[in-house]
Amino acid sequence: MTSVRVGVLGATGVVGQEILSVLEQRRFPVGTLRALASARSAGRKVQFGGEQIPVEAAGPSAFHGLDYVLASAGANVTRELSDSIRKSGAILIDNSSAFRMRPDVPLVVPEVNPEALRDHKGIIANPNCVAIILTVAVAPIHRRVGIRRIVVSTYQSASGAGLAAMKELESQARHVLDGERPVPRALPHPIAFNVFSHNAAVEESGYNGEETKVMNETRKILGAPDLAITATCVRVPVLRAHSESVNLTLREPLSEQEARELLAKAPGIEVVDDRARNVFPMPSVASGGDAVYVGRIRADLSQPQGLGLDLFVCSDQLRKGAALNAVQIAETLVKG
Amino acid sequence: MTSVRVGVLGATGVVGQEILSVLEQRRFPVGTLRALASARSAGRKVQFGGEQIPVEAAGPSAFHGLDYVLASAGANVTRELSDSIRKSGAILIDNSSAFRMRPDVPLVVPEVNPEALRDHKGIIANPNCVAIILTVAVAPIHRRVGIRRIVVSTYQSASGAGLAAMKELESQARHVLDGERPVPRALPHPIAFNVFSHNAAVEESGYNGEETKVMNETRKILGAPDLAITATCVRVPVLRAHSESVNLTLREPLSEQEARELLAKAPGIEVVDDRARNVFPMPSVASGGDAVYVGRIRADLSQPQGLGLDLFVCSDQLRKGAALNAVQIAETLVKG
């Protein structure tokens, strides 16, 4: 394989760090690696391939000579830098929400819609973490019988809000155990021993920004503009890995057993569905792994036989929900 | 009000303790209070009304002279003792699942179906905690427009599994923070910084026992045998108070605004729905309180206008989900 010149934008962040790990672990054919971040982080070092890579400030001239930029900075930062990246000739694989819903930008989960990569114009968007995990889990079912409607409620970990939120969960848990009052800083509400509606701003529709992303992006990834979907996004005191309770209304009948067989052989999915031992997908098992774990696969008794299905899904959203998916996109492009 | 002779069965358990608190706080007209528990706990003392009450072993002859027995023991224990309680002349208000689905036993949430108390034959069942919280939240909507279908996913605290599970969450959290591996004992899986499918045994249907209770009991309390409902019950690392993500399909249209007004004036409900400040129901606020908190009230965009509604609900399941509801049943009976 050709060796590839890769820039990681946001290299010091929690997803950026994970991108570096995934590139290493998957032996991505990195020729040159450049670590880019805000001016604030310039001069720091990151680990890659046993070397210390100095972090460079991500200005407009920082992308010269790169083939791919894997970006995990804020939407505004990436939007500002995207012209410079394009002019440098590098392909931008962006983990922010900046370009996801633009009609000329493919929004890609390689297990689900790799064909969308064909038409890219220099920018490929990496979807929202909940949408990635959800679409990997339901795409095999959607392709077989069609999904009419999804009701999804999430159990999202602190890491989705970044490193500061993870550290806050840990330090706050200690404070609460010591009988002190939790003081939220990185997150708007106490996260230790608590759950709360996702911290994204609530929009005119009554849905918050995270829910709107999940709903719109799921439709785009599945290529199903008419899919009915409602999402309720909730933070839980878990360090990493998101869980999702998923209820499906199908267009044509599919038995529980057919669904299980379909999911068991689908790419990227590991079925964990041991009813006798009460073992199902859990963040503690999913954390650090690559799979989307699917379990609690059962016929929904509230819908006509064969037309309703319940699932419980779990995956490390820093990996499959972010870094791994971005690297998989790059791998697909490199392989041509 | 007449003074009432009350026995609390399971007085040393987490719900029994809460029943004692609620009786005190609500100034229930207690004349005599007797604390009953297993022989193992006999001789211990419980606090009530500034006094130390000795715990008596709950044998067949223990109920003589009581007007009400508020029971929070296991289903088997209560089933065994129920004949003795009836023969003693006391009315049994039972928090276990032993009698809930028996056609001749009223299953009562006083805000929802107090009329069911009229026909009791000496036993009244206190519903499952998730079902109590759910029915308080949705009953006003059901009465106004009819609910066709409910999809509910829960975020259930450790206290639902008893005192040992609460202590396990605390000690396990310390272990995890100290870098040690969590060793589950009271619960089947690690609970600190993790979520897992509810520990009730999974049945032939694919639903676990907790989910089956929620589905059947909700139908019985609402008096809606044809209500379609699917539940996914999940444990989260919260000490007390359960949360529920609730999706409704309505029979007749109801706007978001009408729903909010209806809920705001309904008994037992406190609407917490501040979109601008992103403040919604949370266990940290619900814990120790009496209300069922309802928020995230919004029209479900995945259903025809006015026919779908999403809610997020939270309440202390040791109080409204168990002890408070039982005491409210007793109050309703005492008032006649």
XYZ file of C-alpha atoms in Angstrom:
672
model
C 0.000 0.000 0.000
C 1.185 3.520 -0.706
C 2.330 5.457 2.282
C 0.006 8.258 3.209
C 0.666 11.724 4.596
C -1.829 12.253 7.388
C -2.668 15.310 9.443
C -4.675 14.931 12.633
C -6.428 18.191 13.462
C -7.405 18.441 17.128
C -4.654 15.940 17.971
C -4.641 16.775 21.685
C -8.386 16.295 22.184
C -10.043 13.110 23.367
C -11.096 12.052 19.835
C -7.801 13.211 18.298
C -5.880 11.041 20.752
C -8.125 8.124 19.862
C -7.517 8.711 16.127
C -3.761 8.406 16.739
C -4.308 5.122 18.622
C -6.568 3.704 15.934
C -4.138 4.637 13.125
C -1.431 2.743 14.993
C -3.511 -0.255 15.984
C -4.888 -0.765 12.487
C -1.445 -0.257 10.905
C -2.793 2.486 8.683
C -0.055 3.114 6.069
C 1.117 6.391 7.595
C 4.131 7.894 5.813
C 4.113 11.291 7.463
C 2.051 12.143 10.508
C 1.456 15.731 11.535
C -0.311 16.663 14.743
C -2.285 19.892 14.488
C -4.219 21.737 17.149
C -5.069 25.217 18.350
C -2.209 27.673 18.948
C -2.773 27.053 22.670
C -1.598 23.446 22.313
C 1.302 24.145 19.912
C 4.619 22.944 21.261
C 3.083 20.045 23.194
C 3.948 16.541 22.055
C 1.743 13.593 21.191
C 2.756 9.925 21.015
C 2.618 8.123 17.701
C 4.410 4.972 16.585
C 6.815 5.159 19.485
C 7.779 8.722 18.610
C 7.035 12.081 20.150
C 5.335 14.243 17.531
C 5.387 17.998 18.160
C 1.986 19.659 17.934
C 1.787 22.448 15.334
C -0.648 25.350 15.349
C -3.390 24.703 12.792
C -3.205 27.876 10.678
C -4.226 28.215 7.011
C -0.759 27.171 5.797
C -0.501 24.095 8.020
C -1.924 21.555 5.579
C 0.561 21.750 2.735
C 1.799 18.351 1.578
C -0.879 16.271 3.323
C -3.091 13.652 1.624
C -5.691 13.414 4.395
C -6.714 15.605 7.284
C -8.635 13.737 9.977
C -10.268 16.581 11.864
C -11.798 16.570 15.277
C -11.957 20.231 16.167
C -15.082 22.306 16.745
C -17.473 22.903 13.842
C -16.483 26.578 13.588
C -12.747 25.900 13.551
C -13.087 23.256 10.855
C -15.414 25.422 8.796
C -12.827 28.232 8.879
C -9.931 25.966 7.937
C -11.739 23.891 5.309
C -10.846 26.204 2.413
C -7.147 26.047 3.280
C -7.353 22.270 3.549
C -9.013 21.989 0.145
C -6.468 24.354 -1.448
C -3.640 22.251 -0.012
C -5.046 19.307 -1.944
C -5.756 17.210 1.155
C -9.014 15.355 1.649
C -10.816 16.425 4.815
C -12.504 13.746 6.920
C -14.330 15.826 9.464
C -15.713 14.658 12.753
C -17.574 17.918 13.485
C -21.139 18.746 12.520
C -19.999 21.553 10.163
C -20.622 19.778 6.857
C -22.678 16.717 7.722
C -26.006 17.809 6.280
C -24.605 19.560 3.172
C -26.004 17.768 0.111
C -22.589 17.758 -1.604
C -20.830 16.180 1.379
C -21.051 12.403 1.878
C -21.921 11.376 5.435
C -20.394 7.950 5.736
C -20.426 4.865 7.921
C -18.267 2.417 5.950
C -20.329 -0.652 6.984
C -23.524 1.100 5.883
C -23.038 3.435 2.920
C -19.463 3.193 1.570
C -20.848 3.907 -1.926
C -21.497 7.518 -0.852
C -17.712 8.062 -0.845
C -17.575 7.858 -4.645
C -18.941 11.348 -5.145
C -16.930 13.249 -2.572
C -15.617 16.698 -3.441
C -12.752 16.829 -0.958
C -14.803 16.740 2.222
C -16.276 13.663 3.871
C -18.259 14.035 7.081
C -17.990 11.591 9.971
C -21.459 11.299 11.554
C -22.632 11.985 15.074
C -21.646 9.155 17.426
C -25.208 8.085 18.277
C -26.125 8.041 14.569
C -23.081 5.898 13.670
C -23.837 3.313 16.340
C -27.546 3.300 15.509
C -27.095 2.949 11.744
C -24.563 0.109 12.045
C -27.120 -1.733 14.203
C -30.235 -1.140 12.110
C -28.894 -0.975 8.524
C -29.023 -4.768 7.991
C -32.676 -4.757 9.063
C -33.468 -1.691 6.975
C -31.954 -3.295 3.880
C -33.869 -6.525 4.387
C -37.391 -5.342 5.236
C -37.325 -1.546 5.438
C -37.705 0.456 8.636
C -40.731 2.722 8.861
C -40.077 4.340 12.244
C -37.406 4.433 14.975
C -37.876 5.473 18.610
C -34.453 5.755 20.236
C -33.511 6.745 23.799
C -29.833 7.098 24.597
C -27.551 6.505 27.573
C -24.602 8.711 26.589
C -21.291 8.723 28.394
C -19.380 11.734 29.648
C -16.633 11.321 27.043
C -19.015 12.583 24.381
C -18.560 15.990 26.008
C -14.762 15.709 25.963
C -11.907 15.025 28.320
C -12.966 17.695 30.824
C -16.362 16.022 31.249
C -14.725 12.627 31.844
C -12.444 14.116 34.492
C -15.422 15.929 36.009
C -17.346 12.666 36.351
C -14.410 11.089 38.187
C -13.651 13.973 40.516
C -17.322 14.656 41.170
C -17.941 10.998 42.027
C -15.203 11.242 44.667
C -16.752 14.418 46.065
C -20.212 12.880 46.293
C -18.821 9.746 47.968
C -17.096 12.015 50.478
C -20.412 13.682 51.234
C -19.680 16.917 49.386
C -22.027 18.729 47.026
C -21.181 18.211 43.345
C -20.218 21.439 41.553
C -20.721 21.112 37.779
C -18.264 22.969 35.536
C -17.677 21.176 32.226
C -21.279 19.950 32.174
C -24.320 22.028 33.155
C -25.636 19.572 35.769
C -24.132 17.100 38.234
C -23.149 13.952 36.330
C -21.948 11.705 39.164
C -24.794 9.411 40.321
C -27.228 11.392 38.157
C -28.672 11.399 34.640
C -29.845 14.418 32.678
C -31.279 15.391 29.316
C -28.386 15.932 26.871
C -26.690 19.299 27.319
C -27.057 20.423 23.668
C -29.249 23.515 23.339
C -32.964 22.862 22.896
C -34.306 24.077 19.572
C -37.619 25.585 18.509
C -38.919 22.054 17.772
C -38.459 21.024 21.400
C -35.719 18.562 20.433
C -32.177 19.384 21.502
C -29.327 19.765 19.011
C -28.015 16.272 19.646
C -31.411 14.709 18.958
C -31.825 16.704 15.742
C -28.424 15.488 14.555
C -29.306 11.869 15.327
C -32.614 12.123 13.494
C -31.348 13.952 10.385
C -28.073 12.071 10.072
C -29.697 8.649 10.474
C -31.991 9.464 7.548
C -29.057 10.665 5.415
C -26.766 7.692 6.192
C -29.525 5.150 5.552
C -30.598 7.038 2.413
C -34.114 7.070 3.818
C -35.474 10.629 3.665
C -38.947 9.463 4.687
C -37.833 7.458 7.720
C -39.826 8.523 10.782
C -37.553 8.860 13.808
C -37.744 10.403 17.266
C -34.741 10.566 19.616
C -34.361 11.350 23.306
C -30.725 11.930 24.229
C -29.679 11.533 27.848
C -26.330 11.706 29.645
C -25.480 8.979 32.140
C -22.519 8.670 34.544
C -20.460 6.381 32.326
C -16.933 7.311 31.250
C -17.031 5.999 27.695
C -19.330 4.040 25.375
C -22.881 5.058 24.552
C -25.919 2.796 24.859
C -29.171 3.078 22.942
C -32.603 1.590 23.529
C -34.022 1.178 20.038
C -37.615 0.443 19.024
C -38.304 -0.286 15.357
C -41.450 -0.356 13.253
C -40.807 -2.446 10.141
C -42.340 -2.186 6.671
C -42.414 -5.947 6.144
C -42.410 -8.716 8.763
C -39.150 -9.986 10.237
C -39.055 -12.531 13.027
C -36.888 -12.148 16.087
C -34.860 -15.158 14.944
C -34.350 -13.748 11.432
C -33.271 -10.434 12.953
C -30.759 -12.176 15.205
C -29.253 -14.146 12.335
C -29.109 -11.054 10.121
C -27.351 -9.030 12.822
C -24.942 -11.822 13.762
C -23.434 -11.872 10.286
C -23.506 -8.110 9.668
C -20.193 -6.221 9.477
C -19.162 -4.285 12.577
C -21.769 -5.923 14.814
C -21.275 -8.326 17.685
C -24.481 -9.876 18.992
C -24.495 -10.245 22.808
C -27.869 -11.675 23.666
C -27.618 -14.332 26.356
C -31.066 -14.414 27.924
C -30.335 -17.341 30.250
C -27.345 -15.621 31.852
C -28.821 -12.101 31.527
C -25.804 -10.878 29.580
C -26.406 -8.080 27.092
C -24.418 -5.146 25.705
C -22.819 -2.950 28.392
C -20.469 0.064 28.274
C -18.031 -1.738 30.576
C -17.496 -4.363 27.868
C -17.816 -2.084 24.833
C -15.277 0.473 26.109
C -12.045 0.337 24.177
C -13.447 -2.076 21.601
C -14.407 -1.622 17.971
C -17.725 -3.453 17.656
C -21.271 -2.228 17.884
C -22.763 -4.640 20.419
C -26.412 -5.548 19.854
C -28.675 -7.458 22.229
C -32.117 -7.634 23.836
C -33.282 -8.566 20.336
C -36.992 -9.269 20.762
C -40.297 -9.004 18.987
C -42.078 -5.866 20.193
C -45.381 -7.066 21.677
C -46.930 -3.623 21.224
C -46.945 -3.930 17.421
C -48.492 -6.420 14.975
C -46.537 -9.684 14.865
C -43.276 -9.378 12.959
C -43.585 -5.637 12.425
C -41.967 -4.429 15.651
C -38.530 -5.080 17.105
C -36.708 -3.911 20.244
C -32.903 -3.755 20.525
C -30.348 -2.568 23.062
C -27.138 -1.343 21.479
C -23.802 -0.298 22.938
C -20.506 0.876 21.465
C -17.465 2.936 22.361
C -18.380 6.271 20.870
C -14.794 7.513 20.898
C -13.870 4.572 18.676
C -16.674 3.411 16.351
C -18.654 6.555 17.194
C -15.787 8.832 16.140
C -12.104 7.911 15.637
C -12.461 4.405 14.245
C -15.170 5.422 11.788
C -12.996 8.305 10.519
C -10.009 6.020 10.038
C -12.203 3.421 8.308
C -13.306 6.144 5.877
C -9.658 6.963 5.162
C -8.870 3.256 4.704
C -11.714 2.873 2.213
C -10.450 5.877 0.229
C -6.821 4.711 0.305
C -7.797 1.262 -0.945
C -9.703 3.008 -3.757
C -59.189 11.318 62.494
C -59.314 7.978 64.255
C -55.994 6.635 65.347
C -54.885 3.669 63.358
C -52.981 0.529 64.339
C -50.313 0.018 61.703
C -47.911 -2.838 61.092
C -44.959 -2.340 58.795
C -43.797 -5.684 57.432
C -40.221 -5.596 56.168
C -39.537 -2.637 58.458
C -35.758 -2.979 58.270
C -35.575 -2.962 54.450
C -34.985 0.069 52.289
C -38.686 0.500 51.425
C -39.816 -0.375 54.972
C -37.563 2.361 56.353
C -39.009 4.789 53.834
C -42.564 3.806 54.835
C -41.737 4.720 58.442
C -40.381 8.118 57.304
C -43.394 8.833 55.119
C -45.864 7.891 57.892
C -44.098 10.380 60.171
C -43.694 13.162 57.618
C -47.318 13.011 56.503
C -48.557 12.781 60.114
C -50.461 9.625 59.344
C -52.758 9.059 62.363
C -50.722 6.229 63.832
C -52.049 4.966 67.157
C -49.971 1.820 67.433
C -46.985 1.086 65.248
C -45.506 -2.379 65.038
C -42.325 -3.136 63.151
C -42.267 -6.628 61.653
C -39.507 -8.371 59.785
C -37.899 -11.758 59.304
C -36.788 -13.665 62.395
C -33.240 -12.692 61.420
C -33.995 -9.020 62.140
C -36.067 -9.595 65.289
C -34.660 -7.755 68.289
C -33.265 -4.883 66.197
C -34.815 -1.449 66.690
C -36.238 1.003 64.186
C -36.849 4.719 64.715
C -40.385 6.042 64.639
C -41.792 9.249 66.098
C -38.731 9.789 68.237
C -39.024 6.320 69.738
C -37.106 3.106 69.314
C -39.512 0.424 68.164
C -38.368 -3.181 68.665
C -38.592 -5.333 65.545
C -40.789 -8.413 65.949
C -40.545 -11.629 63.951
C -43.357 -11.718 61.374
C -44.970 -15.071 62.151
C -48.610 -16.054 61.539
C -49.709 -14.670 64.919
C -47.941 -11.331 64.565
C -50.795 -9.338 63.014
C -53.410 -9.546 65.761
C -54.950 -6.185 66.619
C -53.711 -4.308 63.531
C -55.914 -2.281 61.158
C -53.381 -2.079 58.308
C -50.291 -3.997 57.339
C -48.017 -2.088 54.959
C -45.861 -4.857 53.560
C -42.590 -4.614 51.749
C -41.222 -8.116 51.992
C -40.583 -10.537 49.171
C -43.516 -11.850 47.127
C -43.178 -15.344 48.632
C -43.062 -14.134 52.227
C -46.118 -11.948 51.772
C -48.011 -14.689 49.955
C -47.354 -17.046 52.872
C -48.394 -14.514 55.510
C -51.412 -13.099 53.677
C -53.890 -15.605 55.126
C -52.787 -14.810 58.678
C -53.092 -11.102 57.934
C -56.604 -11.530 56.563
C -57.657 -13.682 59.534
C -56.337 -11.009 61.909
C -58.760 -8.567 60.291
C -56.052 -6.218 59.045
C -56.047 -4.802 55.532
C -52.884 -5.704 53.616
C -51.302 -3.039 51.410
C -48.613 -5.021 49.669
C -45.616 -3.644 47.845
C -44.574 -7.000 46.377
C -45.653 -8.456 43.053
C -47.499 -11.354 44.765
C -51.068 -10.137 44.213
C -50.799 -7.314 41.692
C -52.282 -9.062 38.687
C -55.000 -10.976 40.573
C -58.373 -9.847 39.220
C -59.840 -9.550 42.736
C -56.995 -7.346 44.005
C -57.056 -3.615 43.234
C -53.731 -2.258 41.917
C -53.825 1.355 42.942
C -52.123 4.660 42.312
C -54.266 7.108 44.286
C -53.837 9.963 41.760
C -54.876 7.640 38.933
C -57.435 5.024 39.986
C -58.571 5.611 43.608
C -62.008 4.240 42.634
C -60.472 0.761 42.384
C -60.124 0.780 46.198
C -63.887 0.498 46.642
C -64.012 -3.195 45.808
C -61.059 -4.433 47.819
C -61.348 -7.735 49.658
C -58.667 -7.130 52.270
C -55.660 -6.929 49.944
C -54.571 -3.897 47.928
C -51.479 -4.121 45.744
C -48.964 -1.323 45.431
C -47.689 -1.331 41.818
C -44.188 -1.703 40.437
C -42.205 1.528 40.826
C -41.772 2.178 37.088
C -45.492 1.605 36.505
C -46.483 4.017 39.314
C -44.261 6.802 37.978
C -45.358 6.171 34.387
C -49.077 6.087 35.124
C -49.011 9.270 37.227
C -47.325 11.007 34.264
C -49.520 9.707 31.452
C -52.935 9.257 33.124
C -54.025 12.887 32.538
C -53.220 12.485 28.843
C -54.900 9.093 28.650
C -58.081 10.473 30.210
C -58.174 13.438 27.838
C -57.402 11.877 24.444
C -56.663 8.189 24.996
C -53.252 6.599 24.594
C -52.930 3.954 21.895
C -49.306 2.927 22.453
C -46.405 3.572 24.863
C -42.699 2.969 24.206
C -40.807 3.407 27.481
C -37.091 3.036 28.220
C -35.994 3.322 31.826
C -32.980 4.630 33.735
C -33.427 2.754 37.038
C -31.407 3.450 40.136
C -29.610 0.937 42.318
C -32.044 1.402 45.202
C -34.665 -0.518 43.258
C -32.519 -3.582 44.006
C -32.351 -2.779 47.727
C -29.915 -1.387 50.249
C -27.136 -3.828 49.332
C -27.189 -2.619 45.722
C -26.980 1.031 46.816
C -23.985 0.246 49.037
C -22.444 -1.767 46.212
C -22.717 1.201 43.846
C -20.912 3.419 46.360
C -18.151 1.009 47.296
C -17.668 -0.114 43.698
C -17.378 3.491 42.519
C -14.545 3.997 45.012
C -12.832 0.848 43.787
C -13.068 1.887 40.141
C -11.764 5.386 40.947
C -8.843 3.753 42.728
C -8.089 1.734 39.610
C -9.405 -1.573 40.928
C -11.637 -4.021 39.093
C -15.279 -3.868 40.184
C -16.525 -7.138 41.722
C -20.326 -7.379 41.511
C -22.109 -9.150 44.381
C -25.591 -7.733 45.008
C -26.078 -7.057 41.293
C -25.030 -9.392 38.474
C -22.890 -6.830 36.622
C -20.703 -3.872 37.557
C -22.961 -0.894 38.278
C -20.397 1.862 38.922
C -19.784 3.842 35.703
C -21.803 1.271 33.755
C -25.377 0.605 32.641
C -26.965 -2.784 32.064
C -30.244 -4.393 31.080
C -32.374 -4.836 34.220
C -31.321 -7.840 36.308
C -34.797 -9.461 36.421
C -34.831 -12.843 34.686
C -35.627 -12.799 30.975
C -38.833 -14.620 30.111
C -39.913 -16.714 27.145
C -41.231 -13.544 25.451
C -37.754 -11.974 25.440
C -38.870 -9.312 27.912
C -37.447 -9.459 31.425
C -39.659 -9.758 34.499
C -39.439 -6.054 35.288
C -40.582 -5.110 31.789
C -43.494 -7.550 31.925
C -44.607 -6.024 35.237
C -44.414 -2.502 33.812
C -46.436 -3.475 30.741
C -49.144 -5.496 32.519
C -49.494 -3.225 35.526
C -49.700 -0.059 33.440
C -52.632 -1.562 31.537
C -54.358 -2.595 34.782
C -53.862 0.738 36.587
C -55.054 2.756 33.586
C -57.947 0.352 33.065
C -56.812 -0.001 29.468
C -56.553 -3.713 28.613
C -55.963 -2.933 24.930
C -53.160 -0.419 25.501
C -50.122 -1.341 23.400
C -46.927 -0.939 25.408
C -43.307 -2.015 25.119
C -40.757 -1.432 27.887
C -36.973 -1.664 28.034
C -35.721 -1.580 31.625
C -32.136 -0.570 32.272
C -30.103 -0.017 35.443
C -27.969 3.102 35.705
C -25.432 4.140 38.372
C -27.812 6.387 40.301
C -28.492 5.834 44.009
C -32.182 6.634 44.058
C -34.928 7.942 41.724
C -35.843 6.322 38.425
C -36.073 8.145 35.100
C -38.163 7.134 32.096
C -38.034 8.189 28.453
C -41.637 7.932 27.307
C -42.996 7.990 23.752
C -46.760 8.123 23.313
C -49.079 7.466 20.378
C -52.398 9.199 21.022
C -55.887 8.258 19.866
C -56.966 11.865 19.329
C -54.774 14.920 18.729
C -53.287 16.840 21.656
C -50.896 19.725 21.148
C -47.659 20.075 23.074
C -49.079 23.158 24.785
C -52.293 21.387 25.793
C -50.257 18.499 27.149
C -48.087 20.859 29.198
C -51.119 22.617 30.686
C -52.834 19.327 31.447
C -49.752 17.934 33.195
C -49.057 21.155 35.120
C -52.392 20.958 36.923
C -52.470 17.193 37.388
C -52.143 15.780 40.934
C -48.731 14.455 41.932
C -46.946 15.967 38.938
C -44.412 18.772 38.846
C -43.589 20.006 35.360
C -39.870 20.876 34.966
C -39.470 21.909 31.356
C -37.166 24.909 31.016
C -35.867 24.709 27.466
C -33.949 27.981 27.587
C -31.901 26.939 30.624
C -31.833 23.232 29.669
C -33.365 22.200 32.987
C -35.467 19.040 32.972
C -36.281 16.251 35.444
C -33.197 14.683 37.076
C -32.727 12.052 39.805
C -30.530 14.467 41.764
C -33.544 16.763 42.190
C -36.243 14.085 42.445
C -34.432 12.107 45.179
C -36.119 12.460 48.548
C -39.109 14.287 47.045
C -42.687 13.224 46.501
C -43.490 14.512 43.004
C -43.351 12.816 39.646
C -41.305 15.304 37.630
C -42.245 15.596 33.954
C -40.346 17.470 31.251
C -39.022 17.354 27.676
C -42.697 17.641 26.727
C -42.643 17.847 22.941
C -44.584 16.882 19.863
C -43.070 13.712 18.405
C -42.015 14.611 14.862
C -42.072 10.951 13.822
C -45.862 10.747 14.117
C -48.741 12.642 12.478
C -49.190 16.104 13.989
C -50.801 16.014 17.415
C -50.806 12.221 17.655
C -47.326 11.712 19.121
C -45.754 13.029 22.295
C -42.355 12.565 23.962
C -41.794 12.998 27.717
C -38.935 12.525 30.179
C -40.100 11.582 33.653
C -38.275 11.221 36.953
C -39.323 10.351 40.492
C -37.925 8.886 43.694
C -38.993 5.277 43.364
C -38.525 4.574 47.071
C -41.075 7.307 47.786
C -43.720 7.732 45.065
C -42.580 4.494 43.453
C -43.100 2.519 46.672
C -43.479 3.869 50.242
C -45.382 7.090 49.547
C -47.847 5.379 47.227
C -48.537 2.696 49.860
C -49.134 5.319 52.566
C -51.366 7.316 50.192
C -53.452 4.166 49.678
C -53.782 3.794 53.456
C -54.718 7.490 53.786
C -57.423 7.124 51.148
C -58.865 4.101 52.971
C -58.698 5.777 56.398
C -60.506 8.873 55.088
C -63.139 6.542 53.669
